[in-house]
Amino acid sequence: MNWSVLLPYDFSPLTVLAYLLVAAGYIVAFRALPHGERPGPVRVFAFFLGLGLCYAVMQTRFDYYAQYMFFIHRGQHLILHHLGPVLIALSNPLPILRFWHQRIAPELGAWAIPLRWAYNTLQQPLIAAFLFAGLVYFWLWPPIHFDAMLSRNLYWVMNWSMLLDGLLFWWLIFDPRSPHDDPLSLGYGKRILLLVLVGVPQMVLGAWIVFNRGMVYDVYEVCGRAWPMSPEDDQLIGGILTWIPPAMMSIIGILIILSRAMKDDRPKPQPQTLEGATR
Amino acid sequence: MNWTKPLMIAGLALLLAGCFGSDQSWHAKEIDGLMPDLQFTLIRSDGETVKADDYRGQIRLLFFGFTNCPDVCPATMARLNRAIKAMPEDLQADVTPLFVSVDPERDTPEALGKYVSFFNDRTVGLTADEPALRDLAKRYRTTFGYDEADERGNYNVSHSSAVYVFDGEGEARLLLRPGLTTEQITRDLTQLARSTRA
């Protein structure tokens, strides 16, 4: 096997450092947690699988193909915006997050307030859905896409923004805290609505690319492909990857939320009447 | 005296000057700030090693291709040639097309020399070993790839179909996409040559 395929095509020290910090942070917290609170082996596996997939599409030979083939670029964003963050969110890293939150939050001091405000704003359901679908549209807007593939800096901004937004959105959807217990946790119905809300525009965009007779993303023609492949095929497969897998992710997400809602079914809390309060 | 009125007029004039100051519009895609400046060390068709700075002061048109290219390369080079010939005569000498072959296996410097002289006296044929070519292509966010060779040893090469335009200082300025007409290229190159001289 040729091991050089595991080396980054475009080495980004900041990216490697960020991944190392997250992996190290997970391991340190895991070892420090009491046995009862530690995530089980399946959850640890899911977390590192998600993290590893995202790293692989950013810092191995895969990134080379993603830069010069439209359909592989779509595969890269499918992992950065969907699959990787979904695995990380489903692995429920809440104990790890709590561990670090308890240690870091007091250190932040006055910074904690704007940070919390920014996080809460980004996690407003409508803003989160708009950002999630909007970023897909933004980076696939043909003139923007052209610039992003030409400029190294913009390319990094694009990939990082997709990953961070993916993490925020899927964490909002798969937050393991029950909305019955935690008022900040989004209700199950709203989560399902959000998944539909982001699914539909992605399907429209994917279908538009698939059925477009013209060349929408000529940057790959202009900049040369990784191997001689017909532009129509490249665009067609890329369009399908924008259309079907994200739609499937939305449906799988809805099924997971539905099953959680059914397991978490509790009688409605009795409305507190004046009579009840005085009793 | 009330100073507000003259100040407002002056401000308005400045604002308008800002709007009309850069009245340069381009047919090609502007890439200032998107791409790095021109830097390379390659082998010229006469066997000499040359650097980007050897052509300093010239508007350089960088194109990646290969001499066995059936359609895109000859068409692009011929179009560039026509576009340059249609420029005002005194400005034509300010433009140097650089044809970089990404097929060093077949394109020896001699073969490359014959090929480029067919198009234009000013065209410079350049090549290097594959790793050096990969580095240069990566710098301009492009790539190339080779198809499987047929029984006669012929193979296709995928490469960029665009021309990268650098000004006299070596700054990236324009990207000529395949869809541009000869007239549009002439107008852009003339405008760039004039602004470089000014």
GROMACS .gro file of C-alpha atoms in nm:
model
  477
    1MET     CA    1   0.000   0.000   0.000
    2ASN     CA    2   0.116   0.349  -0.080
    3TRP     CA    3   0.118   0.525   0.256
    4SER     CA    4   0.171   0.868   0.101
    5VAL     CA    5  -0.203   0.884   0.028
    6LEU     CA    6  -0.249   0.942   0.402
    7LEU     CA    7  -0.038   1.257   0.389
    8PRO     CA    8  -0.218   1.590   0.341
    9TYR     CA    9  -0.231   1.733  -0.011
   10ASP     CA   10  -0.240   2.084   0.126
   11PHE     CA   11  -0.091   2.071   0.475
   12SER     CA   12  -0.269   2.300   0.722
   13PRO     CA   13  -0.095   2.304   1.063
   14LEU     CA   14  -0.394   2.477   1.224
   15THR     CA   15  -0.629   2.205   1.103
   16VAL     CA   16  -0.406   1.923   1.226
   17LEU     CA   17  -0.364   2.102   1.559
   18ALA     CA   18  -0.740   2.148   1.598
   19TYR     CA   19  -0.806   1.777   1.537
   20LEU     CA   20  -0.527   1.674   1.775
   21LEU     CA   21  -0.666   1.904   2.045
   22VAL     CA   22  -1.016   1.759   2.011
   23ALA     CA   23  -0.890   1.400   2.017
   24ALA     CA   24  -0.661   1.469   2.314
   25GLY     CA   25  -0.939   1.658   2.493
   26TYR     CA   26  -1.171   1.361   2.451
   27ILE     CA   27  -0.916   1.111   2.583
   28VAL     CA   28  -0.812   1.326   2.882
   29ALA     CA   29  -1.174   1.383   2.985
   30PHE     CA   30  -1.261   1.016   2.930
   31ARG     CA   31  -0.984   0.900   3.163
   32ALA     CA   32  -1.069   1.159   3.426
   33LEU     CA   33  -1.439   1.072   3.435
   34PRO     CA   34  -1.567   0.821   3.691
   35HIS     CA   35  -1.642   0.481   3.533
   36GLY     CA   36  -2.016   0.523   3.553
   37GLU     CA   37  -2.016   0.844   3.348
   38ARG     CA   38  -1.780   0.731   3.074
   39PRO     CA   39  -1.930   0.679   2.727
   40GLY     CA   40  -1.943   0.311   2.626
   41PRO     CA   41  -1.723   0.159   2.355
   42VAL     CA   42  -1.983   0.208   2.076
   43ARG     CA   43  -2.013   0.578   2.157
   44VAL     CA   44  -1.636   0.624   2.172
   45PHE     CA   45  -1.606   0.441   1.839
   46ALA     CA   46  -1.876   0.658   1.677
   47PHE     CA   47  -1.706   0.975   1.801
   48PHE     CA   48  -1.365   0.885   1.666
   49LEU     CA   49  -1.511   0.749   1.343
   50GLY     CA   50  -1.682   1.084   1.282
   51LEU     CA   51  -1.372   1.278   1.378
   52GLY     CA   52  -1.148   1.054   1.168
   53LEU     CA   53  -1.371   1.080   0.862
   54CYS     CA   54  -1.369   1.460   0.878
   55TYR     CA   55  -0.992   1.463   0.924
   56ALA     CA   56  -0.945   1.221   0.634
   57VAL     CA   57  -1.137   1.433   0.385
   58MET     CA   58  -0.946   1.746   0.490
   59GLN     CA   59  -0.591   1.627   0.542
   60THR     CA   60  -0.522   1.326   0.321
   61ARG     CA   61  -0.496   1.266  -0.053
   62PHE     CA   62  -0.878   1.274  -0.059
   63ASP     CA   63  -0.856   1.653  -0.042
   64TYR     CA   64  -0.662   1.657  -0.370
   65TYR     CA   65  -0.943   1.476  -0.550
   66ALA     CA   66  -1.200   1.696  -0.377
   67GLN     CA   67  -1.029   2.004  -0.521
   68TYR     CA   68  -1.029   1.878  -0.878
   69MET     CA   69  -1.345   1.671  -0.911
   70PHE     CA   70  -1.687   1.818  -0.845
   71PHE     CA   71  -1.847   1.493  -0.732
   72ILE     CA   72  -1.565   1.419  -0.486
   73HIS     CA   73  -1.596   1.773  -0.354
   74ARG     CA   74  -1.966   1.699  -0.292
   75GLY     CA   75  -1.864   1.379  -0.113
   76GLN     CA   76  -1.625   1.582   0.102
   77HIS     CA   77  -1.901   1.821   0.206
   78LEU     CA   78  -2.139   1.532   0.265
   79ILE     CA   79  -1.893   1.408   0.528
   80LEU     CA   80  -1.803   1.751   0.672
   81HIS     CA   81  -2.161   1.880   0.689
   82HIS     CA   82  -2.356   1.559   0.748
   83LEU     CA   83  -2.198   1.223   0.817
   84GLY     CA   84  -1.908   1.328   1.041
   85PRO     CA   85  -2.106   1.568   1.261
   86VAL     CA   86  -2.401   1.322   1.276
   87LEU     CA   87  -2.172   1.049   1.410
   88ILE     CA   88  -2.015   1.290   1.659
   89ALA     CA   89  -2.354   1.420   1.779
   90LEU     CA   90  -2.504   1.068   1.802
   91SER     CA   91  -2.202   0.950   2.002
   92ASN     CA   92  -2.336   1.179   2.275
   93PRO     CA   93  -2.015   1.342   2.395
   94LEU     CA   94  -2.213   1.527   2.664
   95PRO     CA   95  -2.008   1.393   2.961
   96ILE     CA   96  -1.689   1.502   2.785
   97LEU     CA   97  -1.835   1.844   2.704
   98ARG     CA   98  -1.952   1.886   3.065
   99PHE     CA   99  -1.609   1.791   3.193
  100TRP     CA  100  -1.442   2.062   2.988
  101HIS     CA  101  -1.719   2.313   3.043
  102GLN     CA  102  -1.672   2.289   3.421
  103ARG     CA  103  -1.300   2.357   3.381
  104ILE     CA  104  -1.302   2.618   3.108
  105ALA     CA  105  -1.616   2.823   3.182
  106PRO     CA  106  -1.488   2.979   3.510
  107GLU     CA  107  -1.161   3.074   3.337
  108LEU     CA  108  -1.342   3.266   3.065
  109GLY     CA  109  -1.475   3.528   3.305
  110ALA     CA  110  -1.634   3.814   3.113
  111TRP     CA  111  -1.584   3.630   2.781
  112ALA     CA  112  -1.840   3.369   2.881
  113ILE     CA  113  -2.134   3.605   2.828
  114PRO     CA  114  -2.075   3.702   2.461
  115LEU     CA  115  -1.977   3.342   2.383
  116ARG     CA  116  -2.295   3.205   2.535
  117TRP     CA  117  -2.497   3.473   2.360
  118ALA     CA  118  -2.337   3.390   2.023
  119TYR     CA  119  -2.395   3.017   2.075
  120ASN     CA  120  -2.757   3.067   2.175
  121THR     CA  121  -2.817   3.292   1.876
  122LEU     CA  122  -2.667   3.041   1.634
  123GLN     CA  123  -2.876   2.767   1.792
  124GLN     CA  124  -3.207   2.950   1.755
  125PRO     CA  125  -3.397   2.689   1.553
  126LEU     CA  126  -3.482   2.911   1.257
  127ILE     CA  127  -3.136   3.068   1.244
  128ALA     CA  128  -2.974   2.724   1.265
  129ALA     CA  129  -3.189   2.586   0.981
  130PHE     CA  130  -3.128   2.895   0.769
  131LEU     CA  131  -2.753   2.869   0.826
  132PHE     CA  132  -2.747   2.497   0.754
  133ALA     CA  133  -2.928   2.511   0.419
  134GLY     CA  134  -2.800   2.862   0.345
  135LEU     CA  135  -2.433   2.762   0.366
  136VAL     CA  136  -2.491   2.481   0.116
  137TYR     CA  137  -2.649   2.733  -0.122
  138PHE     CA  138  -2.387   2.999  -0.053
  139TRP     CA  139  -2.085   2.784  -0.135
  140LEU     CA  140  -2.260   2.627  -0.434
  141TRP     CA  141  -2.360   2.966  -0.577
  142PRO     CA  142  -2.164   2.940  -0.904
  143PRO     CA  143  -1.956   3.265  -0.882
  144ILE     CA  144  -1.880   3.203  -0.512
  145HIS     CA  145  -1.795   2.840  -0.581
  146PHE     CA  146  -1.558   2.949  -0.856
  147ASP     CA  147  -1.372   3.187  -0.623
  148ALA     CA  148  -1.362   2.934  -0.341
  149MET     CA  149  -1.196   2.677  -0.565
  150LEU     CA  150  -0.946   2.934  -0.696
  151SER     CA  151  -0.843   3.087  -0.366
  152ARG     CA  152  -0.665   2.871  -0.113
  153ASN     CA  153  -0.784   3.087   0.180
  154LEU     CA  154  -1.147   3.083   0.071
  155TYR     CA  155  -1.127   2.707   0.024
  156TRP     CA  156  -1.023   2.659   0.386
  157VAL     CA  157  -1.292   2.898   0.509
  158MET     CA  158  -1.548   2.701   0.309
  159ASN     CA  159  -1.453   2.361   0.450
  160TRP     CA  160  -1.422   2.481   0.807
  161SER     CA  161  -1.751   2.669   0.794
  162MET     CA  162  -1.925   2.356   0.667
  163LEU     CA  163  -1.778   2.141   0.944
  164LEU     CA  164  -1.851   2.385   1.228
  165ASP     CA  165  -2.204   2.449   1.105
  166GLY     CA  166  -2.261   2.074   1.067
  167LEU     CA  167  -2.154   2.019   1.428
  168LEU     CA  168  -2.378   2.298   1.559
  169PHE     CA  169  -2.683   2.184   1.362
  170TRP     CA  170  -2.664   1.811   1.431
  171TRP     CA  171  -2.593   1.876   1.799
  172LEU     CA  172  -2.912   2.082   1.811
  173ILE     CA  173  -3.100   1.792   1.648
  174PHE     CA  174  -2.948   1.504   1.845
  175ASP     CA  175  -2.902   1.678   2.180
  176PRO     CA  176  -2.946   1.381   2.418
  177ARG     CA  177  -3.113   1.590   2.689
  178SER     CA  178  -3.486   1.539   2.694
  179PRO     CA  179  -3.691   1.854   2.630
  180HIS     CA  180  -3.908   1.738   2.924
  181ASP     CA  181  -3.620   1.785   3.166
  182ASP     CA  182  -3.424   2.065   3.007
  183PRO     CA  183  -3.609   2.375   2.890
  184LEU     CA  184  -3.313   2.469   2.665
  185SER     CA  185  -3.332   2.141   2.476
  186LEU     CA  186  -3.539   2.165   2.160
  187GLY     CA  187  -3.877   1.986   2.151
  188TYR     CA  188  -3.899   1.668   1.941
  189GLY     CA  189  -4.159   1.814   1.707
  190LYS     CA  190  -3.943   2.116   1.637
  191ARG     CA  191  -3.642   1.895   1.569
  192ILE     CA  192  -3.841   1.697   1.309
  193LEU     CA  193  -3.967   2.018   1.151
  194LEU     CA  194  -3.611   2.149   1.124
  195LEU     CA  195  -3.498   1.832   0.949
  196VAL     CA  196  -3.775   1.872   0.692
  197LEU     CA  197  -3.701   2.242   0.662
  198VAL     CA  198  -3.334   2.184   0.572
  199GLY     CA  199  -3.401   1.871   0.365
  200VAL     CA  200  -3.632   2.026   0.107
  201PRO     CA  201  -3.403   2.309  -0.017
  202GLN     CA  202  -3.111   2.066  -0.044
  203MET     CA  203  -3.322   1.833  -0.258
  204VAL     CA  204  -3.426   2.124  -0.481
  205LEU     CA  205  -3.064   2.232  -0.527
  206GLY     CA  206  -2.944   1.877  -0.595
  207ALA     CA  207  -3.220   1.815  -0.848
  208TRP     CA  208  -3.141   2.146  -1.016
  209ILE     CA  209  -2.777   2.042  -1.059
  210VAL     CA  210  -2.874   1.694  -1.182
  211PHE     CA  211  -3.120   1.817  -1.443
  212ASN     CA  212  -2.914   2.114  -1.555
  213ARG     CA  213  -2.816   2.061  -1.917
  214GLY     CA  214  -2.547   2.330  -1.911
  215MET     CA  215  -2.219   2.338  -1.723
  216VAL     CA  216  -2.296   2.495  -1.384
  217TYR     CA  217  -1.956   2.453  -1.220
  218ASP     CA  218  -1.701   2.520  -1.491
  219VAL     CA  219  -1.420   2.578  -1.242
  220TYR     CA  220  -1.330   2.207  -1.265
  221GLU     CA  221  -1.312   2.239  -1.642
  222VAL     CA  222  -1.104   2.554  -1.609
  223CYS     CA  223  -0.866   2.416  -1.347
  224GLY     CA  224  -0.823   2.069  -1.485
  225ARG     CA  225  -0.967   1.747  -1.348
  226ALA     CA  226  -0.779   1.490  -1.145
  227TRP     CA  227  -0.830   1.248  -1.433
  228PRO     CA  228  -0.995   1.286  -1.774
  229MET     CA  229  -1.364   1.237  -1.691
  230SER     CA  230  -1.653   1.383  -1.884
  231PRO     CA  231  -1.779   1.706  -1.721
  232GLU     CA  232  -2.141   1.595  -1.761
  233ASP     CA  233  -2.082   1.275  -1.562
  234ASP     CA  234  -1.892   1.466  -1.294
  235GLN     CA  235  -2.174   1.718  -1.255
  236LEU     CA  236  -2.443   1.448  -1.262
  237ILE     CA  237  -2.284   1.241  -0.984
  238GLY     CA  238  -2.209   1.557  -0.787
  239GLY     CA  239  -2.573   1.663  -0.817
  240ILE     CA  240  -2.694   1.322  -0.701
  241LEU     CA  241  -2.461   1.344  -0.400
  242THR     CA  242  -2.611   1.685  -0.317
  243TRP     CA  243  -2.964   1.554  -0.358
  244ILE     CA  244  -3.008   1.201  -0.226
  245PRO     CA  245  -2.773   1.136   0.069
  246PRO     CA  246  -2.864   1.461   0.252
  247ALA     CA  247  -3.233   1.379   0.199
  248MET     CA  248  -3.169   1.034   0.343
  249MET     CA  249  -2.985   1.187   0.639
  250SER     CA  250  -3.289   1.404   0.711
  251ILE     CA  251  -3.518   1.099   0.699
  252ILE     CA  252  -3.291   0.888   0.918
  253GLY     CA  253  -3.268   1.183   1.157
  254ILE     CA  254  -3.648   1.206   1.171
  255LEU     CA  255  -3.674   0.831   1.246
  256ILE     CA  256  -3.420   0.859   1.527
  257ILE     CA  257  -3.602   1.158   1.679
  258LEU     CA  258  -3.939   0.981   1.645
  259SER     CA  259  -3.811   0.674   1.827
  260ARG     CA  260  -3.666   0.894   2.100
  261ALA     CA  261  -3.993   1.082   2.131
  262MET     CA  262  -4.183   0.753   2.164
  263LYS     CA  263  -3.947   0.619   2.431
  264ASP     CA  264  -3.957   0.952   2.610
  265ASP     CA  265  -4.337   0.968   2.603
  266ARG     CA  266  -4.462   1.100   2.935
  267PRO     CA  267  -4.798   1.219   3.051
  268LYS     CA  268  -4.843   1.588   2.999
  269PRO     CA  269  -4.755   1.778   3.313
  270GLN     CA  270  -5.079   1.892   3.478
  271PRO     CA  271  -5.128   2.265   3.432
  272GLN     CA  272  -5.076   2.426   3.768
  273THR     CA  273  -5.401   2.579   3.869
  274LEU     CA  274  -5.448   2.824   4.148
  275GLU     CA  275  -5.635   2.551   4.327
  276GLY     CA  276  -5.338   2.314   4.290
  277ALA     CA  277  -5.095   2.574   4.412
  278THR     CA  278  -5.284   2.649   4.725
  279ARG     CA  279  -5.349   2.287   4.811
  280MET     CA  280  -1.970   8.149   0.696
  281ASN     CA  281  -2.139   7.815   0.688
  282TRP     CA  282  -1.887   7.540   0.615
  283THR     CA  283  -2.125   7.251   0.588
  284LYS     CA  284  -2.222   7.308   0.227
  285PRO     CA  285  -1.870   7.315   0.073
  286LEU     CA  286  -1.774   7.018   0.291
  287MET     CA  287  -2.074   6.824   0.170
  288ILE     CA  288  -1.994   6.904  -0.191
  289ALA     CA  289  -1.631   6.803  -0.142
  290GLY     CA  290  -1.743   6.482   0.026
  291LEU     CA  291  -1.984   6.409  -0.255
  292ALA     CA  292  -1.713   6.475  -0.514
  293LEU     CA  293  -1.480   6.233  -0.334
  294LEU     CA  294  -1.754   5.975  -0.320
  295LEU     CA  295  -1.820   6.010  -0.692
  296ALA     CA  296  -1.447   5.997  -0.767
  297GLY     CA  297  -1.444   5.671  -0.574
  298CYS     CA  298  -1.722   5.539  -0.792
  299PHE     CA  299  -1.572   5.643  -1.122
  300GLY     CA  300  -1.205   5.631  -1.028
  301SER     CA  301  -1.151   5.270  -1.127
  302ASP     CA  302  -1.347   5.259  -1.449
  303GLN     CA  303  -1.166   4.946  -1.560
  304SER     CA  304  -1.400   4.666  -1.640
  305TRP     CA  305  -1.276   4.332  -1.763
  306HIS     CA  306  -1.423   4.056  -1.973
  307ALA     CA  307  -1.203   3.801  -1.805
  308LYS     CA  308  -1.242   3.690  -1.446
  309GLU     CA  309  -1.048   3.914  -1.208
  310ILE     CA  310  -0.826   3.715  -0.976
  311ASP     CA  311  -0.638   3.988  -0.785
  312GLY     CA  312  -0.604   3.869  -0.429
  313LEU     CA  313  -0.740   3.524  -0.507
  314MET     CA  314  -0.418   3.381  -0.644
  315PRO     CA  315  -0.049   3.417  -0.552
  316ASP     CA  316   0.201   3.608  -0.766
  317LEU     CA  317   0.395   3.440  -1.045
  318GLN     CA  318   0.689   3.229  -0.932
  319PHE     CA  319   0.850   2.937  -1.110
  320THR     CA  320   1.178   2.776  -1.204
  321LEU     CA  321   1.137   2.581  -1.529
  322ILE     CA  322   1.338   2.462  -1.828
  323ARG     CA  323   1.294   2.661  -2.147
  324SER     CA  324   1.274   2.492  -2.488
  325ASP     CA  325   1.636   2.596  -2.554
  326GLY     CA  326   1.744   2.402  -2.244
  327GLU     CA  327   1.804   2.708  -2.022
  328THR     CA  328   1.666   2.720  -1.669
  329VAL     CA  329   1.445   3.027  -1.634
  330LYS     CA  330   1.261   3.199  -1.349
  331ALA     CA  331   0.948   3.412  -1.352
  332ASP     CA  332   1.158   3.722  -1.280
  333ASP     CA  333   1.345   3.674  -1.610
  334TYR     CA  334   1.031   3.807  -1.776
  335ARG     CA  335   0.975   4.091  -1.533
  336GLY     CA  336   0.793   4.391  -1.681
  337GLN     CA  337   0.612   4.167  -1.926
  338ILE     CA  338   0.247   4.075  -1.904
  339ARG     CA  339   0.269   3.700  -1.880
  340LEU     CA  340   0.002   3.460  -2.001
  341LEU     CA  341   0.046   3.126  -1.828
  342PHE     CA  342  -0.109   2.821  -1.992
  343PHE     CA  343  -0.074   2.454  -1.902
  344GLY     CA  344  -0.095   2.208  -2.191
  345PHE     CA  345   0.086   1.940  -2.390
  346THR     CA  346   0.200   1.929  -2.750
  347ASN     CA  347  -0.003   1.620  -2.844
  348CYS     CA  348  -0.317   1.797  -2.729
  349PRO     CA  349  -0.578   1.753  -3.001
  350ASP     CA  350  -0.809   2.047  -2.945
  351VAL     CA  351  -0.794   2.273  -2.638
  352CYS     CA  352  -0.426   2.369  -2.652
  353PRO     CA  353  -0.392   2.456  -3.021
  354ALA     CA  354  -0.724   2.640  -3.016
  355THR     CA  355  -0.628   2.839  -2.706
  356MET     CA  356  -0.280   2.922  -2.831
  357ALA     CA  357  -0.412   3.026  -3.172
  358ARG     CA  358  -0.675   3.247  -3.009
  359LEU     CA  359  -0.415   3.411  -2.782
  360ASN     CA  360  -0.197   3.467  -3.085
  361ARG     CA  361  -0.477   3.636  -3.280
  362ALA     CA  362  -0.573   3.844  -2.975
  363ILE     CA  363  -0.217   3.971  -2.929
  364LYS     CA  364  -0.177   4.049  -3.300
  365ALA     CA  365  -0.493   4.259  -3.284
  366MET     CA  366  -0.349   4.478  -3.006
  367PRO     CA  367  -0.200   4.821  -3.085
  368GLU     CA  368   0.137   4.746  -3.235
  369ASP     CA  369   0.350   4.922  -2.973
  370LEU     CA  370   0.184   4.720  -2.693
  371GLN     CA  371   0.225   4.378  -2.850
  372ALA     CA  372   0.586   4.353  -2.732
  373ASP     CA  373   0.465   4.383  -2.371
  374VAL     CA  374   0.294   4.044  -2.374
  375THR     CA  375   0.466   3.706  -2.338
  376PRO     CA  376   0.266   3.384  -2.356
  377LEU     CA  377   0.417   3.102  -2.148
  378PHE     CA  378   0.321   2.753  -2.263
  379VAL     CA  379   0.398   2.508  -1.980
  380SER     CA  380   0.391   2.146  -2.093
  381VAL     CA  381   0.263   1.909  -1.824
  382ASP     CA  382   0.365   1.605  -2.028
  383PRO     CA  383   0.744   1.596  -1.979
  384GLU     CA  384   0.749   1.228  -2.077
  385ARG     CA  385   0.678   1.309  -2.442
  386ASP     CA  386   0.750   1.683  -2.462
  387THR     CA  387   1.126   1.719  -2.471
  388PRO     CA  388   1.254   2.078  -2.484
  389GLU     CA  389   1.323   2.033  -2.858
  390ALA     CA  390   0.972   1.909  -2.934
  391LEU     CA  391   0.835   2.193  -2.725
  392GLY     CA  392   1.049   2.450  -2.911
  393LYS     CA  393   0.911   2.336  -3.248
  394TYR     CA  394   0.559   2.342  -3.116
  395VAL     CA  395   0.559   2.695  -2.972
  396SER     CA  396   0.744   2.852  -3.266
  397PHE     CA  397   0.450   2.741  -3.478
  398PHE     CA  398   0.222   2.984  -3.294
  399ASN     CA  399   0.415   3.300  -3.223
  400ASP     CA  400   0.776   3.415  -3.193
  401ARG     CA  401   0.702   3.554  -2.850
  402THR     CA  402   0.562   3.232  -2.705
  403VAL     CA  403   0.795   3.068  -2.457
  404GLY     CA  404   0.781   2.689  -2.417
  405LEU     CA  405   0.854   2.568  -2.065
  406THR     CA  406   0.859   2.235  -1.887
  407ALA     CA  407   1.019   2.057  -1.590
  408ASP     CA  408   1.014   1.719  -1.420
  409GLU     CA  409   0.676   1.604  -1.296
  410PRO     CA  410   0.716   1.697  -0.924
  411ALA     CA  411   0.816   2.055  -1.015
  412LEU     CA  412   0.519   2.079  -1.251
  413ARG     CA  413   0.289   1.944  -0.977
  414ASP     CA  414   0.413   2.215  -0.739
  415LEU     CA  415   0.353   2.488  -0.996
  416ALA     CA  416   0.007   2.355  -1.082
  417LYS     CA  417  -0.081   2.333  -0.712
  418ARG     CA  418   0.025   2.695  -0.660
  419TYR     CA  419  -0.234   2.801  -0.919
  420ARG     CA  420  -0.492   2.554  -0.789
  421THR     CA  421  -0.496   2.346  -1.099
  422THR     CA  422  -0.391   1.993  -1.178
  423PHE     CA  423  -0.329   1.751  -1.459
  424GLY     CA  424  -0.369   1.379  -1.501
  425TYR     CA  425  -0.281   1.109  -1.750
  426ASP     CA  426  -0.511   0.856  -1.912
  427GLU     CA  427  -0.408   0.497  -1.975
  428ALA     CA  428  -0.188   0.472  -2.286
  429ASP     CA  429  -0.329   0.283  -2.586
  430GLU     CA  430  -0.133   0.017  -2.779
  431ARG     CA  431   0.054   0.288  -2.973
  432GLY     CA  432   0.158   0.462  -2.652
  433ASN     CA  433  -0.079   0.754  -2.704
  434TYR     CA  434  -0.258   0.887  -2.403
  435ASN     CA  435  -0.479   1.180  -2.317
  436VAL     CA  436  -0.382   1.440  -2.056
  437SER     CA  437  -0.635   1.635  -1.851
  438HIS     CA  438  -0.520   1.989  -1.779
  439SER     CA  439  -0.644   2.341  -1.712
  440SER     CA  440  -0.817   2.509  -2.003
  441ALA     CA  441  -0.775   2.860  -1.865
  442VAL     CA  442  -0.501   3.117  -1.919
  443TYR     CA  443  -0.364   3.291  -1.609
  444VAL     CA  444  -0.267   3.653  -1.672
  445PHE     CA  445   0.003   3.822  -1.459
  446ASP     CA  446   0.098   4.188  -1.483
  447GLY     CA  447   0.449   4.329  -1.515
  448GLU     CA  448   0.502   4.301  -1.139
  449GLY     CA  449   0.404   3.935  -1.148
  450GLU     CA  450   0.074   3.993  -0.966
  451ALA     CA  451  -0.212   3.763  -1.066
  452ARG     CA  452  -0.470   3.974  -1.248
  453LEU     CA  453  -0.700   3.786  -1.483
  454LEU     CA  454  -0.819   3.439  -1.566
  455LEU     CA  455  -0.914   3.391  -1.931
  456ARG     CA  456  -1.188   3.130  -1.940
  457PRO     CA  457  -1.247   2.923  -2.253
  458GLY     CA  458  -1.566   3.113  -2.343
  459LEU     CA  459  -1.401   3.449  -2.418
  460THR     CA  460  -1.382   3.580  -2.777
  461THR     CA  461  -1.061   3.700  -2.936
  462GLU     CA  462  -1.189   4.059  -2.930
  463GLN     CA  463  -1.258   4.041  -2.557
  464ILE     CA  464  -0.908   3.907  -2.490
  465THR     CA  465  -0.756   4.182  -2.706
  466ARG     CA  466  -0.946   4.450  -2.518
  467ASP     CA  467  -0.847   4.312  -2.175
  468LEU     CA  468  -0.481   4.270  -2.267
  469THR     CA  469  -0.463   4.618  -2.421
  470GLN     CA  470  -0.619   4.771  -2.112
  471LEU     CA  471  -0.381   4.582  -1.886
  472ALA     CA  472  -0.077   4.677  -2.098
  473ARG     CA  473  -0.180   5.045  -2.093
  474SER     CA  474  -0.232   5.049  -1.716
  475THR     CA  475   0.103   4.871  -1.666
  476ARG     CA  476   0.281   5.137  -1.872
  477ALA     CA  477   0.103   5.427  -1.707
   0.00000   0.00000   0.00000
